[in-house]
PDB file of C-alpha atoms and ligand atoms in Angstrom:
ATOM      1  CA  UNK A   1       0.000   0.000   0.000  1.00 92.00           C
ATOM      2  CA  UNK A   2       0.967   3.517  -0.922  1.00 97.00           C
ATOM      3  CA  UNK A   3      -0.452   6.459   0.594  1.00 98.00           C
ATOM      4  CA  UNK A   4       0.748  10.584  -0.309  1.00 98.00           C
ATOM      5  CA  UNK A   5       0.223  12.866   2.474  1.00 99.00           C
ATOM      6  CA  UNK A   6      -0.489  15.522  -0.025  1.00 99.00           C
ATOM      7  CA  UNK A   7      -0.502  18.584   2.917  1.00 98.00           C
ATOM      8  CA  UNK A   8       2.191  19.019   5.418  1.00 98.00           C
ATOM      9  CA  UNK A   9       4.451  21.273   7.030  1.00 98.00           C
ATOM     10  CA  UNK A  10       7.431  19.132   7.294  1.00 98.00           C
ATOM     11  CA  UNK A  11       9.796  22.296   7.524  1.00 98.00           C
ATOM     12  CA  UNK A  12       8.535  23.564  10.900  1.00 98.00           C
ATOM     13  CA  UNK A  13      10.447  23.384  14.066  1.00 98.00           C
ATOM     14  CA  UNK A  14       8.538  20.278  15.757  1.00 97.00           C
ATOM     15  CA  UNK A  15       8.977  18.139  12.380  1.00 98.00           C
ATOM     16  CA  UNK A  16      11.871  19.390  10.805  1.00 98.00           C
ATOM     17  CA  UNK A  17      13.878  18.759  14.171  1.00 98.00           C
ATOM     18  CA  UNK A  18      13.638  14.910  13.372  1.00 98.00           C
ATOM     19  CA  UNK A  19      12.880  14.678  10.171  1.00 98.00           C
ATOM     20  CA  UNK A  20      15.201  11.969   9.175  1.00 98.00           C
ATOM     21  CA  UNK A  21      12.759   9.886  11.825  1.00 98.00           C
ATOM     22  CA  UNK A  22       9.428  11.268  10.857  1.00 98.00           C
ATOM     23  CA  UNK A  23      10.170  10.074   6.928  1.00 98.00           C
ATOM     24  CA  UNK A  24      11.366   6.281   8.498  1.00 98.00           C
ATOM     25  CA  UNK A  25       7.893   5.814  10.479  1.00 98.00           C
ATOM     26  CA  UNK A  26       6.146   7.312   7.377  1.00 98.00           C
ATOM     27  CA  UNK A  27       7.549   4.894   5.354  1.00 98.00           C
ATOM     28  CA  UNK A  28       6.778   2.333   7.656  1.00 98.00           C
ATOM     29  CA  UNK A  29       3.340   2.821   7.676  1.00 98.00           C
ATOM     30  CA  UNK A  30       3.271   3.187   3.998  1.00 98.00           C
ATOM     31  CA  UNK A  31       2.953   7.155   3.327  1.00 98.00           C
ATOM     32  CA  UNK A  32       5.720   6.954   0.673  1.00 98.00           C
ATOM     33  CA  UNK A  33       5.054  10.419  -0.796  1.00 98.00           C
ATOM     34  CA  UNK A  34       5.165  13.882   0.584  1.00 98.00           C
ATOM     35  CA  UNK A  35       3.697  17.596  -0.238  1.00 98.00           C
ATOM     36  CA  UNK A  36       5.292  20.099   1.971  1.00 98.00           C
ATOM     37  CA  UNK A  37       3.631  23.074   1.892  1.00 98.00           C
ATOM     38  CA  UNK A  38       5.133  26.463   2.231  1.00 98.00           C
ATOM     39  CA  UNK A  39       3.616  29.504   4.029  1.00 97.00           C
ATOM     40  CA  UNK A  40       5.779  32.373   3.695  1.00 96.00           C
ATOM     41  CA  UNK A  41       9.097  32.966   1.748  1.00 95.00           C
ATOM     42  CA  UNK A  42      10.835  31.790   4.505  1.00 96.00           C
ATOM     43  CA  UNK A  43       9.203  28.315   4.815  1.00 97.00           C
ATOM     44  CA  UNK A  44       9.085  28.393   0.853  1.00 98.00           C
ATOM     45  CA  UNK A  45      12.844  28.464   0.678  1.00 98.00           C
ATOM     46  CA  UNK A  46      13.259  25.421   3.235  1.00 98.00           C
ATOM     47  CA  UNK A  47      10.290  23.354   1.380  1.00 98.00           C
ATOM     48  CA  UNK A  48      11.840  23.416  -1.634  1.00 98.00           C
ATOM     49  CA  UNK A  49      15.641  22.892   0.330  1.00 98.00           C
ATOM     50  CA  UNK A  50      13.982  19.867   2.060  1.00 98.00           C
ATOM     51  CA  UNK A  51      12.862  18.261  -1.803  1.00 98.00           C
ATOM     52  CA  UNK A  52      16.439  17.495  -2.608  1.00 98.00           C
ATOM     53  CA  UNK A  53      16.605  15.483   0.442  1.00 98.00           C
ATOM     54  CA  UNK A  54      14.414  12.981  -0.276  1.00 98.00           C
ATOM     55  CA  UNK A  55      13.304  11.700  -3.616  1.00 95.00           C
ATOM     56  CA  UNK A  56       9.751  11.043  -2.968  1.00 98.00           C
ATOM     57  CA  UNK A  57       8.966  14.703  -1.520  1.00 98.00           C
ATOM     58  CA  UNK A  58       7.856  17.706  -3.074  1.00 98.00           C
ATOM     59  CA  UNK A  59       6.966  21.071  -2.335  1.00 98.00           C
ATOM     60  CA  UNK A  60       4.145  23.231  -2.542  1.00 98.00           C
ATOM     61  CA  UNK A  61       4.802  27.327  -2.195  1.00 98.00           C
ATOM     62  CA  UNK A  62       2.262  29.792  -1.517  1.00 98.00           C
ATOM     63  CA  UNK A  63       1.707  32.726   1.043  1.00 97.00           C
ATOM     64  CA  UNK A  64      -0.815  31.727   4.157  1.00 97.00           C
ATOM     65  CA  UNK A  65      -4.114  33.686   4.204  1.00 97.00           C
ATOM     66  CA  UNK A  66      -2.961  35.072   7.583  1.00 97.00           C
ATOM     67  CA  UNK A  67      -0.193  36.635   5.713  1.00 96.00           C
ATOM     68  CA  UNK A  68      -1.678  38.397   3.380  1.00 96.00           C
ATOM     69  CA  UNK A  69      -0.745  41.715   4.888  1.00 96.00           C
ATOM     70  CA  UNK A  70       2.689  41.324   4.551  1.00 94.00           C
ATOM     71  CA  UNK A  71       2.463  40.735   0.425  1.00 96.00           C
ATOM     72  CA  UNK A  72       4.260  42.706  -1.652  1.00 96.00           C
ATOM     73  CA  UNK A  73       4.717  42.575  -5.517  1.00 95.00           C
ATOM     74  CA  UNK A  74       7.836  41.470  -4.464  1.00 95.00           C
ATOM     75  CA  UNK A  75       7.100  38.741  -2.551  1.00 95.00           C
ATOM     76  CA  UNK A  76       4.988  37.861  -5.389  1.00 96.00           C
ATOM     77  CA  UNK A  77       7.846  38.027  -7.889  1.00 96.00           C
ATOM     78  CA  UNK A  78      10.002  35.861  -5.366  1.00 95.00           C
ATOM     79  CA  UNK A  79       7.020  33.482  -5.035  1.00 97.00           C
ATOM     80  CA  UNK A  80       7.009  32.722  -8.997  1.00 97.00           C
ATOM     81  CA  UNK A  81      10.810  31.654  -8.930  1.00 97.00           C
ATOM     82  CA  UNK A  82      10.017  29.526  -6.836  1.00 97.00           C
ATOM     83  CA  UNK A  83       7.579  28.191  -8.510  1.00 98.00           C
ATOM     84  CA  UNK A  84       9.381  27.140 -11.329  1.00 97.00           C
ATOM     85  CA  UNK A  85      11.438  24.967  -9.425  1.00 98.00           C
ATOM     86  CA  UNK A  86      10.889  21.246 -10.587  1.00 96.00           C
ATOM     87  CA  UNK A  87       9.635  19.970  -7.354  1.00 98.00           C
ATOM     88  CA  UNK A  88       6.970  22.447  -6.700  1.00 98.00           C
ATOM     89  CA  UNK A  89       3.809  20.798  -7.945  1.00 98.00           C
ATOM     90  CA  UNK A  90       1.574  23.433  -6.786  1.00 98.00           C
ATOM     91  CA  UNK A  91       0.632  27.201  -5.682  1.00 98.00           C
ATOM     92  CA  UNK A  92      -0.130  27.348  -2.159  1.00 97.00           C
ATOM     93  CA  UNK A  93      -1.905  27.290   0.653  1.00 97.00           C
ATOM     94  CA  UNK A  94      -3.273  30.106  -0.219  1.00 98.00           C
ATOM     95  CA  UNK A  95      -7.223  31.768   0.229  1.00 98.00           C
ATOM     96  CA  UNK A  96      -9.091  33.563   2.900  1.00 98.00           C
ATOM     97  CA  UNK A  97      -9.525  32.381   6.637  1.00 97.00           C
ATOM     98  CA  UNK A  98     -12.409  34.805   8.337  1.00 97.00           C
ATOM     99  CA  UNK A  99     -11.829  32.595  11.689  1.00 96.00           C
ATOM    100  CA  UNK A 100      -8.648  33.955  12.772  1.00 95.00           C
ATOM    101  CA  UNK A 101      -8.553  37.456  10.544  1.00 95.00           C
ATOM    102  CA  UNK A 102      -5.100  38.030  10.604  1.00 95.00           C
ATOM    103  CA  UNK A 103      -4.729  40.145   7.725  1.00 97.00           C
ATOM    104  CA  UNK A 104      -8.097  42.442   6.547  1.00 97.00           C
ATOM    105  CA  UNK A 105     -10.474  40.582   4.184  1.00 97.00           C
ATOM    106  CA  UNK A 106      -9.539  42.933   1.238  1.00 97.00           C
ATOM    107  CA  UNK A 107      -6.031  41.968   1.197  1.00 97.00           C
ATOM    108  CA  UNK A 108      -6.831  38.282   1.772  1.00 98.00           C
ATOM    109  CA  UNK A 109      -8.840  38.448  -1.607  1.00 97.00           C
ATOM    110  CA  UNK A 110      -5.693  40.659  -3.681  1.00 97.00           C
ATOM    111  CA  UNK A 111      -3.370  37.917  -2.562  1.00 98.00           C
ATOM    112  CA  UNK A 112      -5.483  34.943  -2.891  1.00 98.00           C
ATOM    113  CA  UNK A 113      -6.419  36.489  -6.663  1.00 97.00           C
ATOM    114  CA  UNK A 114      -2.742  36.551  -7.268  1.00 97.00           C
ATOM    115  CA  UNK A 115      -2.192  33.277  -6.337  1.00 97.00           C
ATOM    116  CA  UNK A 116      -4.541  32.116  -9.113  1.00 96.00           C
ATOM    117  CA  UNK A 117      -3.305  34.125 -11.550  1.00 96.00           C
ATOM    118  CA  UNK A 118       0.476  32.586 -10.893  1.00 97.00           C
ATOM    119  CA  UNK A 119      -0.989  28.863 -11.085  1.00 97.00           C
ATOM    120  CA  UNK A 120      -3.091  30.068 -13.982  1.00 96.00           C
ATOM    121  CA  UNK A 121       0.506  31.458 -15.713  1.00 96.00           C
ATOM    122  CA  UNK A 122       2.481  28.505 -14.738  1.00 96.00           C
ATOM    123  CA  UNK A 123      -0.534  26.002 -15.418  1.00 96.00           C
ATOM    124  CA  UNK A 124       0.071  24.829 -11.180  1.00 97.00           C
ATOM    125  CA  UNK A 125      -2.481  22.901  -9.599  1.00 98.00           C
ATOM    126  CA  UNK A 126      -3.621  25.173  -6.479  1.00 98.00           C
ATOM    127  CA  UNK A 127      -4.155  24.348  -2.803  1.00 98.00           C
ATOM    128  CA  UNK A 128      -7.058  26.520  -0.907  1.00 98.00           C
ATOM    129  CA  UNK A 129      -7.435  26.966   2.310  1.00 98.00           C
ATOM    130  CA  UNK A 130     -11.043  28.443   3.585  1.00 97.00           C
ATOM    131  CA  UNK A 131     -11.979  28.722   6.762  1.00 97.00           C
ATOM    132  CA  UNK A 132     -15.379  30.467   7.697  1.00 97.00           C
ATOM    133  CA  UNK A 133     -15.410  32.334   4.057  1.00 98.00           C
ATOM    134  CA  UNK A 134     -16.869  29.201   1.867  1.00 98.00           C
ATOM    135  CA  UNK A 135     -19.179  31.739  -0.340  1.00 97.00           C
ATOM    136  CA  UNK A 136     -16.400  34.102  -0.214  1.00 97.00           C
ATOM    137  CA  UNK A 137     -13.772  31.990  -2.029  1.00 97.00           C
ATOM    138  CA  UNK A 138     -16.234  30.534  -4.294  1.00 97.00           C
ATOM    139  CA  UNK A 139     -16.829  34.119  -5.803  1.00 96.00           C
ATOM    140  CA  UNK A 140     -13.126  34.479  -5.966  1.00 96.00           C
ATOM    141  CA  UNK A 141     -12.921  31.414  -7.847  1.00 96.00           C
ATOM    142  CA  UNK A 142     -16.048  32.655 -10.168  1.00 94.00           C
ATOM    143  CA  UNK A 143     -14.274  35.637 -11.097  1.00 91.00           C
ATOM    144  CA  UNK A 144     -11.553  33.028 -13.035  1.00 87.00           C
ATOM    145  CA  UNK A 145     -14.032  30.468 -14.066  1.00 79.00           C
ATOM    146  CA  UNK A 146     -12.729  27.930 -15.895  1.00 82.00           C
ATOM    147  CA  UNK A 147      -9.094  28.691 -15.836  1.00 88.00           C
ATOM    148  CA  UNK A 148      -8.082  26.535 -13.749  1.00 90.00           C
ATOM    149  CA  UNK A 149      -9.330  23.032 -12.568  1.00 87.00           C
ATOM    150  CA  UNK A 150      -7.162  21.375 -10.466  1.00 97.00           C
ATOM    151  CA  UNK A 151      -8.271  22.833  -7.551  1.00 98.00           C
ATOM    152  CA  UNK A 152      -8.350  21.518  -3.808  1.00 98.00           C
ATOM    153  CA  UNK A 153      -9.856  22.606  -0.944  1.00 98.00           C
ATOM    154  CA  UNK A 154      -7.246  21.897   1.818  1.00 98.00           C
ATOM    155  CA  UNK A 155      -7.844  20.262   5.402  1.00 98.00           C
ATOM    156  CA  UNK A 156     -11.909  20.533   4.419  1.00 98.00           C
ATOM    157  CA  UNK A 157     -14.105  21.601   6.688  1.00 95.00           C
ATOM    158  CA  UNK A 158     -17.470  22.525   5.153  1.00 97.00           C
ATOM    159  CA  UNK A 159     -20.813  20.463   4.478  1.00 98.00           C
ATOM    160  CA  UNK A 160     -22.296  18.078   2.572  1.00 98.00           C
ATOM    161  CA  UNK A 161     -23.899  20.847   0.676  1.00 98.00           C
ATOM    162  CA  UNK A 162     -20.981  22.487   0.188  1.00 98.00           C
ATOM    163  CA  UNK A 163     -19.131  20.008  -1.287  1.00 98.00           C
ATOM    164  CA  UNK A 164     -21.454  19.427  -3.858  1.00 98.00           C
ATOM    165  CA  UNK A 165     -21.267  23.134  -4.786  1.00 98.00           C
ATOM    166  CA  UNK A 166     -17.200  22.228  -5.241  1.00 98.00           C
ATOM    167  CA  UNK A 167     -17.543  18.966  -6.664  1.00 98.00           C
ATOM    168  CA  UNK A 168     -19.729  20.399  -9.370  1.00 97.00           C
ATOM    169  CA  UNK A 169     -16.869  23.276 -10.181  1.00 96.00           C
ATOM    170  CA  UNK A 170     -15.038  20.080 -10.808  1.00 96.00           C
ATOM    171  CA  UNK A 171     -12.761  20.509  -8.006  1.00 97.00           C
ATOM    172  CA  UNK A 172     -10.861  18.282  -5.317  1.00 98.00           C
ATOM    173  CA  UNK A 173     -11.387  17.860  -1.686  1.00 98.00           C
ATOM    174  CA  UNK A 174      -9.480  16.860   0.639  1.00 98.00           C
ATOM    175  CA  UNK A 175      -9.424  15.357   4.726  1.00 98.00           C
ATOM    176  CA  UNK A 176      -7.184  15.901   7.347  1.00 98.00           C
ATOM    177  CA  UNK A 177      -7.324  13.884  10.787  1.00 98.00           C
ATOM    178  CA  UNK A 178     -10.191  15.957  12.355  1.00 98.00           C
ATOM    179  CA  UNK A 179     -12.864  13.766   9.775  1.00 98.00           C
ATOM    180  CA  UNK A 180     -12.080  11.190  12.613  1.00 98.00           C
ATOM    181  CA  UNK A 181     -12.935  13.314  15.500  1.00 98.00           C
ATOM    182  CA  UNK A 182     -16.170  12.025  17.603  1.00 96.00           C
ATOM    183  CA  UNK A 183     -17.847  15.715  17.149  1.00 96.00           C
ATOM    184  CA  UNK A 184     -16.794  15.832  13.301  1.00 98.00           C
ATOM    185  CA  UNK A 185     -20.374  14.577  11.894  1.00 98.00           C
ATOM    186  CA  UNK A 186     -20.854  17.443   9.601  1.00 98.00           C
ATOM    187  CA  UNK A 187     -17.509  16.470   7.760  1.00 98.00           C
ATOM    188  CA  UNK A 188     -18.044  12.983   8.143  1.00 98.00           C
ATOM    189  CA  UNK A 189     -21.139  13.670   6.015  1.00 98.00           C
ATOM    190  CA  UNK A 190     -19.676  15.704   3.285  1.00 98.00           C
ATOM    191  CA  UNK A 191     -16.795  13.301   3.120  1.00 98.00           C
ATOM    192  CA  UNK A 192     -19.434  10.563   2.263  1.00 98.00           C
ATOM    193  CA  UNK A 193     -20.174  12.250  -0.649  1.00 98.00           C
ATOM    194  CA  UNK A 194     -16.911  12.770  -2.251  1.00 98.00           C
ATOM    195  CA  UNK A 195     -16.301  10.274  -4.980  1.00 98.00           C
ATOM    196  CA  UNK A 196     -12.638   8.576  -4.632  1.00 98.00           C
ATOM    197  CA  UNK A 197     -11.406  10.275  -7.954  1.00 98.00           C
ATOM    198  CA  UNK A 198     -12.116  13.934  -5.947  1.00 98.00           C
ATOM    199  CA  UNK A 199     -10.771  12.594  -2.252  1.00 98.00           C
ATOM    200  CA  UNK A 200      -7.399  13.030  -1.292  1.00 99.00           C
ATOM    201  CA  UNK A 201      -5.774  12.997   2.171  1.00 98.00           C
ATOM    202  CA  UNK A 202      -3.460  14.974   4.090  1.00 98.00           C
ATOM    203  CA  UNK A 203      -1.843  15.206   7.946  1.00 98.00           C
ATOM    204  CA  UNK A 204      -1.856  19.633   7.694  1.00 98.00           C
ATOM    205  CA  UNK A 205       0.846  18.116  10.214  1.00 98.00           C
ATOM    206  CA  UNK A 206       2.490  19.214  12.895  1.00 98.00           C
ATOM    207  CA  UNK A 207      -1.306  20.181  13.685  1.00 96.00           C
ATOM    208  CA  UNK A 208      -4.022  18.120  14.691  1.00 95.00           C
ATOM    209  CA  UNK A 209      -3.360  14.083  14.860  1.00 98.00           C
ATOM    210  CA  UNK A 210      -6.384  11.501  13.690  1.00 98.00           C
ATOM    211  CA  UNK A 211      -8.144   9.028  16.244  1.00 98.00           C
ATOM    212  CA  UNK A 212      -7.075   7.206  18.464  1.00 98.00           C
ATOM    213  CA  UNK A 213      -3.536   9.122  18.273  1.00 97.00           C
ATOM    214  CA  UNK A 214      -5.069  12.382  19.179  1.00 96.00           C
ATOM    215  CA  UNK A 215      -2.803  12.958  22.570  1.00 96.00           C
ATOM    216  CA  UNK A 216       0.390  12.650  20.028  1.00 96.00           C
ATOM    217  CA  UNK A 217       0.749  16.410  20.302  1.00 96.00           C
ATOM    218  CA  UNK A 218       3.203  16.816  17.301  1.00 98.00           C
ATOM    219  CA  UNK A 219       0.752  14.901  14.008  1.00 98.00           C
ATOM    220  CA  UNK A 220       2.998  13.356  11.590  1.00 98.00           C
ATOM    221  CA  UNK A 221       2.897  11.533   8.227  1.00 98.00           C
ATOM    222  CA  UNK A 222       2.470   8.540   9.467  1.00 98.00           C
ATOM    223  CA  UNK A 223      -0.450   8.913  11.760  1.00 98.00           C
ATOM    224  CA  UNK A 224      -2.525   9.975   8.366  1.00 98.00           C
ATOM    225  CA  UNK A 225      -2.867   6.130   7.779  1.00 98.00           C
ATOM    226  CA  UNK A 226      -5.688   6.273  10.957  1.00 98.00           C
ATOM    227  CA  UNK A 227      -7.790   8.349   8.757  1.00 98.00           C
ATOM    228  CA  UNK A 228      -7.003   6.330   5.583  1.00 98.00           C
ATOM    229  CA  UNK A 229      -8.704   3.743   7.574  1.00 98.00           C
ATOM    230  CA  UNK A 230     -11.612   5.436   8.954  1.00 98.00           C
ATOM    231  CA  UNK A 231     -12.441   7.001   5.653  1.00 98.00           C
ATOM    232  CA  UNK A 232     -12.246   3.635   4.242  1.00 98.00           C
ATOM    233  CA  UNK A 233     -14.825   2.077   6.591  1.00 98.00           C
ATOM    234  CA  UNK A 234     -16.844   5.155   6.622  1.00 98.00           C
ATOM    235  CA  UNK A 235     -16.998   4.354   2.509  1.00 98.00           C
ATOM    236  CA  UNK A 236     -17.784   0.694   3.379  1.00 98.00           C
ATOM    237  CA  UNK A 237     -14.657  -0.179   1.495  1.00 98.00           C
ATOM    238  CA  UNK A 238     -11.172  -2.278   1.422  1.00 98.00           C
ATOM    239  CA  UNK A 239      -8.662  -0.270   3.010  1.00 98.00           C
ATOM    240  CA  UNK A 240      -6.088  -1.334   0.587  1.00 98.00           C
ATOM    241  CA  UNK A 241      -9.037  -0.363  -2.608  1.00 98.00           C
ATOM    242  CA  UNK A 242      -9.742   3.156  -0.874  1.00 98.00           C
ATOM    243  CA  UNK A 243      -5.940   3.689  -0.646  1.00 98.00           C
ATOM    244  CA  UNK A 244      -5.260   2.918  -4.044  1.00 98.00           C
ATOM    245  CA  UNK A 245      -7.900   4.962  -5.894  1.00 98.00           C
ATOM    246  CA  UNK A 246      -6.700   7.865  -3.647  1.00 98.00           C
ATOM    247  CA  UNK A 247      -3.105   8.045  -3.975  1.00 98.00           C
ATOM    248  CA  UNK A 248      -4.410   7.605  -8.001  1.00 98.00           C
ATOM    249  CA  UNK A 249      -6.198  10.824  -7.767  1.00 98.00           C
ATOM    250  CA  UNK A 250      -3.468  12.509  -6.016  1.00 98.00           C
ATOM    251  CA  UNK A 251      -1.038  11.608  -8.470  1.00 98.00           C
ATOM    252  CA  UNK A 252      -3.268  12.517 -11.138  1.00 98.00           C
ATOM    253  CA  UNK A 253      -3.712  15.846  -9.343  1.00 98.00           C
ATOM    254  CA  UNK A 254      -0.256  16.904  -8.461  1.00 98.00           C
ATOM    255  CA  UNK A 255       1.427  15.525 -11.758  1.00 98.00           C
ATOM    256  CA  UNK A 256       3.531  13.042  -9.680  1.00 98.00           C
ATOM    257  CA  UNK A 257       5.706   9.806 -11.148  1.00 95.00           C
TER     258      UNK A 257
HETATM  259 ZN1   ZN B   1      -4.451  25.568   5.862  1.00 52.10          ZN
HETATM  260 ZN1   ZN B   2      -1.448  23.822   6.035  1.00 52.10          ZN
END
């Protein structure tokens, strides 16, 4: 069995401190592939670093939602060099979080429109992350209609209702951990209704670990194979099936060998 943990932050301090260990006990429990995902230049620069260390990992570079403050057409120019690097497979995280409103809604929606138009230019698949602004970043996404597909909504967190409205766009969805969480019903729902071909999985680690490992304070790669296997029964299907079709999409998604 192969899984891809196709969202994590690999390059922060509780992760990248042993991250020689973290990749053996992914391996181990079969995540063999690896999307680090960058959230400033700074962790940009060390994603992509951390890709030439191991030949199964790749990099994702984008500027956090909370960030969007400090963007600059600079850091914009900076963020498309990186981008061209032959690891990065995609733009990102990027999009608007009205939870923790870090940065003012109007610059969350300049950066997160110039993140589209870089994975528009560069033809990048493009990581989202929305939190509390669902219609928000769907009229964001309107105003490019059609330019872009390969889409995913990161670390998911909506309902069943709205991922149909994404599913019909055509784009991807995908689970971290917290689907697994007792008091996660509404998720549990919408991830019932996401078709294999559209699912992909993720640790967003260091943050939140899946049942039964949620006391493992620091989430890793390899705890992402608890929710492989509760999204598996949830579908009613063979672990080893569900895994398949999903690392299938992911490839598919990101472009990877
Ligand atoms: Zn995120
Ligand atoms: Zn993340």
């Amino acid at each position: 069995m192969e899984l891809i943990d196709t969202h994590c932050h690999l390059t922060f301090d509780d992760l990248i401190r042993d991250v020689d260990g973290v990749i053996a006990r992914s391996k181990s429990a079969g995540v063999t592939s690896w999307i680090t995902v960058g959230t400033d230049p700074q962790e940009n620069l060390k994603a992509i670093e951390l890709t030439g260390r191991f030949e199964n990992m790749y990099a994702a570079v984008g500027m956090h939602p909370h960030d969007a403050k400090d963007v600059t057409d600079d850091t914009l120019t900076s963020l498309k060099e990186f981008a061209r690097n032959k690891k990065v497979v995609a733009i990102g995280e990027t999009g608007l979080d009205y939870h923790y409103n870090y940065s003012l809604h109007e610059d969350q929606r300049r950066v997160f429109a110039e993140h589209l138009n870089i994975a528009v230019e560069l033809a990048l698949p493009l990581i989202i992350h929305c939190r509390k602004a669902f219609d928000e970043t769907m009229e964001v996404l309107d105003n490019h209609a059609g330019q872009i597909k390969k889409i995913v909504f990161h670390c998911f967190s909506g309902s069943a209702e709205q991922a149909k409205i994404v599913l019909d766009k055509g784009f991807y969805i995908s689970f971290t951990g917290v689907v697994t969480f007792k008091n996660a019903r509404i998720k549990q729902q919408a991830a019932q209704i996401v078709p294999t071909d559209r699912l992909m999985l993720e640790t967003d680690c260091p943050y939140m670990s899946p049942e039964p490992m949620r006391k493992q304070k620091v989430n890793e790669p390899a705890l992402m194979l608890h929710t492989a296997k509760y999204l598996a029964e949830l579908k009613g299907m063979d672990l080893t099936d569900f895994a398949d079709a999903v690392t299938a999409t992911s490839k598919t998604f990101f472009g990877l060998p």
